[in-house]
Short mmCIF file of C-alpha atoms and ligand atoms in Angstrom, two decimals:
data_model
loop_
_atom_site.label_atom_id
_atom_site.label_comp_id
_atom_site.label_asym_id
_atom_site.label_seq_id
_atom_site.Cartn_x
_atom_site.Cartn_y
_atom_site.Cartn_z
CA MET A 390 -20.86 -37.05 13.44
CA ASP A 391 -23.04 -35.22 10.94
CA PHE A 392 -20.85 -32.99 8.81
CA GLN A 393 -23.89 -31.67 6.94
CA GLN A 394 -24.78 -29.55 9.94
CA GLN A 395 -21.82 -27.21 9.62
CA ILE A 396 -22.77 -25.20 6.56
CA SER A 397 -19.63 -24.50 4.58
CA VAL A 398 -19.32 -21.16 2.81
CA PRO A 399 -16.47 -20.79 0.30
CA MET A 400 -14.98 -17.32 -0.31
CA SER A 401 -16.01 -17.53 -3.95
CA LEU A 402 -17.02 -20.21 -6.46
CA PRO A 403 -16.96 -20.18 -10.25
CA ASP A 404 -20.29 -21.01 -11.88
CA ILE A 405 -19.59 -23.65 -14.55
CA THR A 406 -22.13 -25.86 -16.33
CA ASP A 407 -21.80 -29.23 -18.10
CA LYS A 408 -22.36 -27.42 -21.39
CA GLU A 409 -19.26 -25.35 -20.66
CA ARG A 410 -17.22 -28.42 -19.68
CA ASP A 411 -18.30 -30.09 -22.93
CA ALA A 412 -17.24 -27.06 -24.99
CA VAL A 413 -13.75 -27.23 -23.46
CA ALA A 414 -13.58 -31.00 -24.03
CA ARG A 415 -14.56 -30.57 -27.69
CA VAL A 416 -11.66 -28.15 -28.23
CA MET A 417 -9.31 -30.80 -26.85
CA ALA A 418 -10.43 -33.16 -29.61
CA THR A 419 -9.47 -30.71 -32.40
CA ASN A 420 -6.14 -29.50 -33.77
CA TYR A 421 -6.82 -25.91 -32.70
CA LEU A 422 -5.66 -25.41 -29.14
CA SER A 423 -4.56 -21.86 -29.88
CA MET A 424 -5.39 -19.22 -32.53
CA GLY A 425 -8.55 -21.01 -33.61
CA PRO A 426 -12.23 -20.16 -33.99
CA TYR A 427 -13.18 -19.83 -30.31
CA VAL A 428 -11.06 -16.75 -29.63
CA LYS A 429 -12.84 -15.05 -32.54
CA ALA A 430 -16.23 -16.14 -31.22
CA PHE A 431 -15.34 -14.89 -27.74
CA GLU A 432 -14.26 -11.52 -29.11
CA LYS A 433 -17.47 -11.28 -31.14
CA ALA A 434 -19.50 -11.95 -27.99
CA PHE A 435 -17.85 -8.91 -26.37
CA GLN A 436 -18.45 -6.69 -29.38
CA ASP A 437 -22.12 -7.65 -29.19
CA PHE A 438 -22.36 -7.28 -25.41
CA THR A 439 -20.61 -3.91 -25.06
CA GLY A 440 -21.11 -2.44 -28.53
CA ALA A 441 -17.33 -1.97 -28.85
CA LYS A 442 -15.87 -1.72 -32.34
CA HIS A 443 -12.89 -3.89 -31.32
CA ALA A 444 -12.47 -6.70 -28.78
CA ILE A 445 -9.08 -8.39 -28.27
CA ALA A 446 -8.81 -11.45 -26.02
CA VAL A 447 -5.62 -11.91 -23.99
CA ASN A 448 -4.37 -14.34 -21.34
CA SER A 449 -4.96 -12.15 -18.28
CA GLY A 450 -6.44 -8.84 -17.25
CA THR A 451 -2.95 -7.66 -16.34
CA ALA A 452 -1.71 -8.49 -19.87
CA GLY A 453 -4.62 -6.50 -21.32
CA LEU A 454 -3.80 -3.48 -19.16
CA HIS A 455 -0.12 -3.71 -20.09
CA LEU A 456 -1.01 -3.65 -23.79
CA CYS A 457 -3.24 -0.60 -23.26
CA VAL A 458 -0.33 1.17 -21.55
CA ARG A 459 1.95 0.31 -24.48
CA ALA A 460 -0.69 1.47 -26.98
CA ALA A 461 -1.02 4.79 -25.12
CA GLY A 462 2.68 5.34 -25.82
CA TRP A 463 3.58 6.11 -22.20
CA GLN A 464 7.22 5.44 -21.35
CA ASP A 465 10.17 5.90 -19.00
CA GLY A 466 9.71 8.75 -16.58
CA ASP A 467 6.23 9.72 -17.81
CA ARG A 468 3.63 10.46 -15.16
CA VAL A 469 0.22 8.79 -15.16
CA ILE A 470 -2.54 9.48 -12.64
CA THR A 471 -4.02 6.39 -11.00
CA THR A 472 -5.56 5.19 -7.75
CA PRO A 473 -3.87 3.59 -4.74
CA PHE A 474 -7.16 1.80 -3.89
CA SER A 475 -7.11 -1.08 -6.37
CA PHE A 476 -5.82 -4.53 -7.06
CA VAL A 477 -2.11 -4.10 -7.61
CA SER A 478 -2.01 -4.82 -11.35
CA SER A 479 -3.41 -1.41 -12.30
CA THR A 480 -0.23 0.16 -10.89
CA ASN A 481 2.11 -2.68 -11.89
CA VAL A 482 1.45 -2.20 -15.60
CA LEU A 483 2.81 1.35 -15.19
CA MET A 484 5.81 0.06 -13.23
CA TYR A 485 6.62 -2.41 -16.03
CA GLU A 486 7.24 0.59 -18.31
CA ARG A 487 9.08 2.66 -15.65
CA ILE A 488 6.24 5.18 -15.61
CA THR A 489 5.70 7.09 -12.35
CA PRO A 490 2.25 6.36 -10.95
CA ILE A 491 0.80 9.59 -9.55
CA PHE A 492 -1.66 8.49 -6.91
CA VAL A 493 -4.89 10.39 -6.32
CA ASP A 494 -6.92 9.30 -3.31
CA ALA A 495 -10.29 7.49 -3.48
CA GLU A 496 -13.66 9.02 -2.68
CA PRO A 497 -15.33 7.36 0.28
CA VAL A 498 -18.66 6.19 -1.20
CA THR A 499 -17.51 3.79 -3.92
CA GLY A 500 -13.76 3.71 -3.31
CA ASN A 501 -13.21 4.94 -6.88
CA ILE A 502 -10.69 7.66 -7.72
CA ASP A 503 -11.85 11.06 -6.43
CA PRO A 504 -12.77 13.14 -9.53
CA VAL A 505 -12.41 16.48 -7.74
CA GLN A 506 -8.87 15.73 -6.59
CA LEU A 507 -8.10 14.25 -9.99
CA LYS A 508 -9.05 17.49 -11.71
CA ALA A 509 -6.82 19.46 -9.35
CA ALA A 510 -3.99 17.01 -9.97
CA VAL A 511 -4.28 17.35 -13.75
CA GLN A 512 -4.17 21.14 -13.48
CA ASP A 513 -1.23 21.17 -11.09
CA LEU A 514 0.74 18.53 -12.98
CA THR A 515 0.37 20.38 -16.28
CA GLY A 516 1.34 23.66 -14.58
CA THR A 517 4.62 24.72 -13.00
CA ALA A 518 7.11 22.38 -11.32
CA ALA A 519 6.14 23.95 -7.99
CA SER A 520 2.44 23.25 -8.45
CA ALA A 521 3.17 19.68 -9.60
CA ALA A 522 5.35 18.92 -6.58
CA ARG A 523 2.58 18.20 -4.09
CA TRP A 524 1.29 15.30 -6.22
CA LEU A 525 4.68 13.63 -6.67
CA PRO A 526 5.93 10.78 -4.47
CA PRO A 527 8.48 11.69 -1.77
CA LYS A 528 11.23 10.22 -3.98
CA GLY A 529 11.77 8.21 -7.15
CA ALA A 530 9.96 10.41 -9.71
CA ASP A 531 11.83 11.57 -12.80
CA PRO A 532 12.14 15.35 -12.26
CA ASN A 533 11.73 15.92 -16.00
CA GLY A 534 8.69 13.67 -16.34
CA THR A 535 5.43 15.09 -17.62
CA LEU A 536 1.81 14.06 -17.19
CA LYS A 537 0.78 11.71 -20.02
CA GLY A 538 -2.55 10.19 -19.02
CA VAL A 539 -4.95 8.59 -16.55
CA LEU A 540 -5.54 4.96 -15.61
CA ALA A 541 -8.77 4.72 -13.57
CA VAL A 542 -10.28 1.60 -12.01
CA ASP A 543 -13.90 0.50 -11.61
CA VAL A 544 -13.69 -0.69 -8.02
CA PHE A 545 -15.81 -3.68 -6.87
CA GLY A 546 -18.06 -3.48 -9.96
CA GLN A 547 -18.98 0.21 -9.99
CA PRO A 548 -17.63 2.46 -12.75
CA ALA A 549 -15.47 5.40 -11.70
CA ASP A 550 -16.87 8.85 -12.54
CA PHE A 551 -15.59 8.84 -16.11
CA ASP A 552 -17.45 11.94 -17.33
CA ALA A 553 -15.62 13.96 -14.69
CA ILE A 554 -12.34 12.16 -15.44
CA ARG A 555 -12.61 12.91 -19.16
CA GLU A 556 -13.61 16.48 -18.50
CA ALA A 557 -10.35 16.87 -16.61
CA ALA A 558 -8.19 14.88 -19.08
CA ASP A 559 -9.59 15.79 -22.51
CA PRO A 560 -8.54 19.46 -22.60
CA TYR A 561 -4.92 18.30 -22.25
CA GLY A 562 -5.26 15.46 -24.78
CA LEU A 563 -4.47 12.86 -22.10
CA PRO A 564 -5.40 9.27 -22.99
CA VAL A 565 -7.56 7.46 -20.42
CA ILE A 566 -7.43 3.72 -19.69
CA GLU A 567 -10.35 2.07 -17.91
CA ASP A 568 -9.50 -0.90 -15.71
CA ALA A 569 -12.94 -2.55 -15.87
CA CYS A 570 -11.57 -5.90 -14.66
CA GLU A 571 -14.11 -5.93 -11.81
CA ALA A 572 -17.01 -4.38 -13.71
CA LEU A 573 -18.13 -6.53 -16.64
CA GLY A 574 -21.80 -5.72 -17.21
CA ALA A 575 -21.87 -2.55 -15.09
CA MET A 576 -23.43 0.61 -16.50
CA TYR A 577 -22.41 4.23 -15.97
CA LYS A 578 -25.18 6.72 -16.81
CA GLY A 579 -26.58 4.04 -19.14
CA ARG A 580 -23.23 3.37 -20.85
CA PRO A 581 -21.33 0.09 -20.53
CA ALA A 582 -18.22 -0.23 -18.39
CA GLY A 583 -15.16 -0.92 -20.53
CA LEU A 584 -15.92 1.81 -23.08
CA LEU A 585 -15.66 4.77 -20.71
CA GLY A 586 -11.99 5.47 -21.48
CA ASP A 587 -10.05 5.22 -24.75
CA THR A 588 -9.31 1.56 -24.05
CA GLY A 589 -10.86 -0.71 -21.41
CA VAL A 590 -10.00 -4.09 -19.95
CA PHE A 591 -11.97 -6.99 -18.47
CA ALA A 592 -10.55 -9.96 -16.56
CA PHE A 593 -11.71 -13.55 -16.15
CA TYR A 594 -9.94 -15.07 -13.17
CA PRO A 595 -12.31 -17.58 -11.50
CA ASN A 596 -13.80 -15.07 -9.03
CA LYS A 597 -14.83 -12.56 -11.72
CA GLN A 598 -18.31 -12.18 -13.26
CA ILE A 599 -17.37 -14.69 -15.99
CA THR A 600 -14.32 -16.90 -16.03
CA THR A 601 -11.96 -18.40 -18.60
CA ALA A 602 -9.76 -19.77 -15.77
CA GLU A 603 -7.09 -17.20 -16.67
CA GLY A 604 -7.89 -14.53 -19.22
CA GLY A 605 -8.64 -10.94 -20.10
CA LEU A 606 -9.97 -8.84 -22.94
CA VAL A 607 -9.45 -5.30 -24.26
CA VAL A 608 -12.30 -3.28 -25.77
CA THR A 609 -11.87 -0.05 -27.72
CA ASN A 610 -13.40 2.01 -30.50
CA ASP A 611 -9.95 3.27 -31.52
CA ASP A 612 -8.71 1.58 -34.73
CA ARG A 613 -5.07 2.51 -34.18
CA ALA A 614 -4.94 1.22 -30.59
CA ALA A 615 -6.78 -1.96 -31.59
CA ALA A 616 -4.35 -2.82 -34.39
CA LEU A 617 -1.36 -2.20 -32.13
CA ILE A 618 -2.79 -4.23 -29.24
CA ARG A 619 -3.73 -7.14 -31.53
CA SER A 620 -0.21 -7.17 -32.88
CA MET A 621 1.57 -6.86 -29.52
CA ARG A 622 -0.58 -9.66 -28.11
CA ASN A 623 0.86 -11.89 -30.82
CA GLN A 624 4.65 -11.33 -30.55
CA GLY A 625 4.46 -8.01 -32.40
CA ARG A 626 3.30 -9.53 -35.67
CA ALA A 627 1.46 -6.83 -37.58
CA GLU A 628 -1.33 -7.52 -40.07
CA GLY A 629 0.36 -9.28 -43.01
CA ASP A 630 3.52 -10.31 -41.10
CA THR A 631 4.51 -13.97 -41.38
CA TRP A 632 5.19 -16.16 -38.32
CA LEU A 633 8.79 -14.94 -38.09
CA GLU A 634 8.22 -11.29 -38.95
CA HIS A 635 7.79 -8.90 -36.03
CA THR A 636 6.98 -5.28 -36.77
CA TYR A 637 6.79 -4.32 -33.07
CA LEU A 638 8.18 -5.40 -29.74
CA GLY A 639 5.44 -7.81 -28.68
CA TYR A 640 4.51 -10.45 -26.13
CA ASN A 641 2.83 -13.79 -26.02
CA TYR A 642 -0.38 -12.59 -24.40
CA ARG A 643 -2.66 -14.81 -26.51
CA MET A 644 -5.72 -16.51 -25.04
CA ASP A 645 -5.89 -20.26 -25.70
CA GLU A 646 -8.89 -21.99 -27.28
CA MET A 647 -9.97 -23.92 -24.16
CA SER A 648 -10.25 -20.66 -22.24
CA ALA A 649 -12.07 -18.98 -25.11
CA ALA A 650 -14.53 -21.90 -25.40
CA LEU A 651 -15.34 -21.65 -21.71
CA GLY A 652 -15.65 -17.87 -21.96
CA THR A 653 -17.86 -17.96 -25.05
CA GLU A 654 -20.31 -20.29 -23.32
CA GLN A 655 -20.22 -18.13 -20.20
CA MET A 656 -21.06 -15.06 -22.28
CA ASN A 657 -24.17 -16.88 -23.58
CA ARG A 658 -25.57 -16.58 -20.07
CA ILE A 659 -23.88 -13.39 -18.86
CA ASP A 660 -27.19 -11.76 -17.91
CA THR A 661 -28.08 -14.71 -15.67
CA LEU A 662 -24.63 -14.74 -14.10
CA ILE A 663 -24.89 -11.04 -13.26
CA ALA A 664 -28.48 -11.39 -12.05
CA ASN A 665 -27.50 -14.26 -9.72
CA ARG A 666 -24.80 -12.10 -8.17
CA ALA A 667 -27.26 -9.22 -7.76
CA GLN A 668 -29.64 -11.60 -6.01
CA VAL A 669 -26.98 -12.65 -3.52
CA ALA A 670 -26.10 -8.99 -2.89
CA ALA A 671 -29.80 -8.26 -2.27
CA TRP A 672 -29.98 -11.14 0.22
CA TYR A 673 -26.93 -9.78 2.02
CA LYS A 674 -28.60 -6.38 2.27
CA GLU A 675 -31.70 -7.99 3.82
CA GLU A 676 -29.60 -10.08 6.13
CA LEU A 677 -27.07 -7.48 7.32
CA SER A 678 -28.92 -4.12 7.34
CA ASP A 679 -29.72 -4.28 11.04
CA ILE A 680 -26.14 -4.79 12.23
CA ASP A 681 -25.06 -1.38 13.54
CA GLU A 682 -21.35 -2.12 13.66
CA ILE A 683 -20.97 -2.49 9.89
CA GLU A 684 -21.62 -0.40 6.78
CA LEU A 685 -22.92 -2.05 3.62
CA PRO A 686 -21.78 -1.16 0.08
CA HIS A 687 -23.24 2.06 -1.39
CA SER A 688 -24.17 2.65 -5.01
CA ALA A 689 -23.13 5.91 -6.66
CA ASP A 690 -25.84 7.94 -8.45
CA THR A 691 -23.84 7.53 -11.66
CA THR A 692 -24.00 3.71 -11.45
CA THR A 693 -27.09 2.78 -13.45
CA ARG A 694 -26.28 -0.91 -13.17
CA ASP A 695 -24.12 -2.47 -10.51
CA SER A 696 -22.25 -5.58 -11.54
CA TRP A 697 -21.33 -7.17 -8.25
CA PHE A 698 -17.76 -8.44 -8.09
CA VAL A 699 -17.14 -8.86 -4.37
CA TYR A 700 -19.22 -7.98 -1.34
CA VAL A 701 -17.15 -5.73 0.90
CA ILE A 702 -18.55 -4.60 4.22
CA ARG A 703 -16.87 -1.87 6.26
CA LEU A 704 -16.47 -2.18 9.97
CA LYS A 705 -17.25 1.07 11.77
CA ASP A 706 -14.39 0.30 14.13
CA ALA A 707 -11.21 -0.62 12.26
CA GLU A 708 -9.64 -1.85 15.51
CA ARG A 709 -12.00 -4.78 15.61
CA ARG A 710 -11.25 -6.14 12.15
CA SER A 711 -8.64 -8.71 13.02
CA SER A 712 -10.64 -10.17 15.91
CA VAL A 713 -13.84 -10.19 13.81
CA SER A 714 -11.96 -11.93 10.98
CA ALA A 715 -10.54 -14.53 13.34
CA LYS A 716 -13.95 -15.23 14.88
CA LEU A 717 -15.59 -15.53 11.47
CA LYS A 718 -12.89 -17.96 10.35
CA ALA A 719 -13.46 -20.03 13.47
CA LEU A 720 -17.14 -20.21 12.51
CA GLY A 721 -16.24 -21.48 9.01
CA ILE A 722 -16.68 -18.14 7.25
CA PRO A 723 -13.60 -17.06 5.25
CA VAL A 724 -13.03 -13.30 4.87
CA ARG A 725 -10.36 -11.06 3.33
CA PRO A 726 -9.23 -7.49 3.94
CA TYR A 727 -9.94 -5.58 0.69
CA PHE A 728 -7.93 -3.73 -0.72
CA SER A 729 -4.50 -3.29 0.80
CA PRO A 730 -3.35 0.23 -0.28
CA ILE A 731 -0.92 0.09 -3.18
CA HIS A 732 1.26 3.00 -1.99
CA LEU A 733 2.07 0.99 1.14
CA GLN A 734 3.09 -2.23 -0.64
CA PRO A 735 6.75 -2.87 0.23
CA TYR A 736 8.22 -2.49 -3.27
CA ILE A 737 6.29 0.74 -3.92
CA GLN A 738 7.27 2.17 -0.54
CA GLU A 739 10.89 1.32 -1.20
CA LYS A 740 10.90 3.00 -4.60
CA PHE A 741 8.76 6.04 -3.87
CA GLY A 742 9.13 6.53 -0.11
CA TYR A 743 5.46 6.74 0.86
CA GLU A 744 4.54 6.82 4.54
CA PRO A 745 1.17 5.90 6.05
CA GLY A 746 -1.18 8.90 6.16
CA ARG A 747 -0.54 10.10 2.62
CA PHE A 748 -3.86 8.85 1.17
CA PRO A 749 -6.28 8.88 4.12
CA VAL A 750 -9.45 7.67 2.37
CA THR A 751 -7.69 4.74 0.73
CA GLU A 752 -6.05 3.83 4.03
CA ASP A 753 -9.31 4.11 5.95
CA LEU A 754 -11.15 1.91 3.43
CA GLY A 755 -8.22 -0.47 3.49
CA ARG A 756 -8.34 -0.74 7.29
CA ARG A 757 -12.12 -1.16 7.60
CA GLY A 758 -13.00 -3.19 4.50
CA LEU A 759 -13.74 -6.88 4.80
CA ALA A 760 -14.77 -8.99 1.80
CA ILE A 761 -17.21 -11.67 2.91
CA PRO A 762 -18.00 -14.83 0.91
CA PHE A 763 -19.56 -13.94 -2.41
CA SER A 764 -20.47 -15.61 -5.71
CA GLY A 765 -23.53 -16.09 -7.87
CA LYS A 766 -23.70 -19.68 -6.62
CA MET A 767 -24.33 -18.76 -2.97
CA THR A 768 -27.62 -19.99 -1.54
CA ARG A 769 -29.99 -18.09 0.73
CA GLU A 770 -28.94 -20.48 3.52
CA GLN A 771 -25.28 -19.62 3.08
CA VAL A 772 -26.06 -15.90 3.15
CA SER A 773 -28.07 -16.47 6.35
CA ALA A 774 -25.17 -18.40 7.84
CA VAL A 775 -22.84 -15.46 7.22
CA GLY A 776 -25.43 -13.09 8.71
CA ALA A 777 -25.90 -15.31 11.76
CA ALA A 778 -22.13 -15.50 12.31
CA LEU A 779 -21.77 -11.71 12.10
CA ARG A 780 -24.71 -11.17 14.45
CA GLN A 781 -23.25 -13.64 16.94
CA ILE A 782 -19.92 -11.78 16.93
CA PHE A 783 -21.33 -8.26 17.38
C1 PLP B 869 -8.74 -8.94 -11.46
C2 PLP B 869 -8.19 -7.59 -11.66
C3 PLP B 869 -7.19 -7.33 -12.62
C4 PLP B 869 -6.57 -8.36 -13.53
O1 PLP B 869 -6.31 -9.56 -12.98
P1 PLP B 869 -5.65 -10.81 -13.71
O2 PLP B 869 -5.48 -11.74 -12.58
O3 PLP B 869 -4.39 -10.37 -14.33
O4 PLP B 869 -6.61 -11.32 -14.75
C5 PLP B 869 -6.78 -6.03 -12.79
N1 PLP B 869 -7.29 -5.03 -12.07
C6 PLP B 869 -8.25 -5.23 -11.14
C7 PLP B 869 -8.79 -4.05 -10.39
C8 PLP B 869 -8.71 -6.52 -10.89
O5 PLP B 869 -9.63 -6.74 -9.93
#
């Protein structure tokens, strides 16, 4: 039997070269497995790439977001506006600090937080208790909580509409965090993702634009936030503290040197990595445009450079998704529903009492979205195989 005939298409694949493997191996031969030169080099690469004044490497995107939340000073009972259409960590970092996430629905083109609703939410939540009430969860919110900020997410590699977000937030002095974990290299009106809020975070799990295996990084132009985040990453040691002095409550969120070596080498070819992903997305567009039963991803006018993270098609008929998924799997094509609404995750429902129907755009995108195999390593043949499988099913 000729196994070569069945073309296998993995959901995603990291793109790693021998040069990168060698860099990791060289670290292993030194005495610096942590807190050595590679983390500094990796941070420098991000300052150069984004133009940020500060770059702070951490051991996951979630850790980076948590540190941004701590640096914003949000705490128990505070209210922070965020989106229910995201990977769950953007809400979890609020939950860690017992902050009430105030969900604002997505807009249907990009799946990013709806800036018009966000503006209304800011006004209502800074107004009377009666006007605030319609944005609060059915239960579980601190009745004395006040609105303290916004945590917006760049979904699937397209920046949220940050000019509109800041226009709504700035008059009230509300800090804004940008979860850019899916958007390394994306541009918003010519400006780089990551620097669109007060602090921004990238992530490097193996399916992201670059990988460090596990890892994340915070960028900011704010000196105060940077110093605090750097310290909290390292067990709360402030500048000048010795190993056993801890000015702040901190964490061990440090990135190790093997990860930083891999990441530094990946950043040397970031433009190629992003271009390869854009090529695969362009092939998908060619391949799938004529299938009436699906919608392809749309670019917002404000996105001046897409940085493709995943390729999520939307079925016109949500009812068909599970049978389409099963048929694709049978043909050797893995797929995933993307995203599953955060307000309907069991632990969030239990705490805040949300019912289906509360955020209709998020729920609709959640029901119809299907991530198909995607990485910068995909070949034209693999893209054609996915197209052929979809065409066969419809
Ligand atoms: C990947 C991702 C994160 C962070 O993920 P980690 O696995 O903690 O590195 C956060 N938010 C979004 C939207 C993501 O896609």
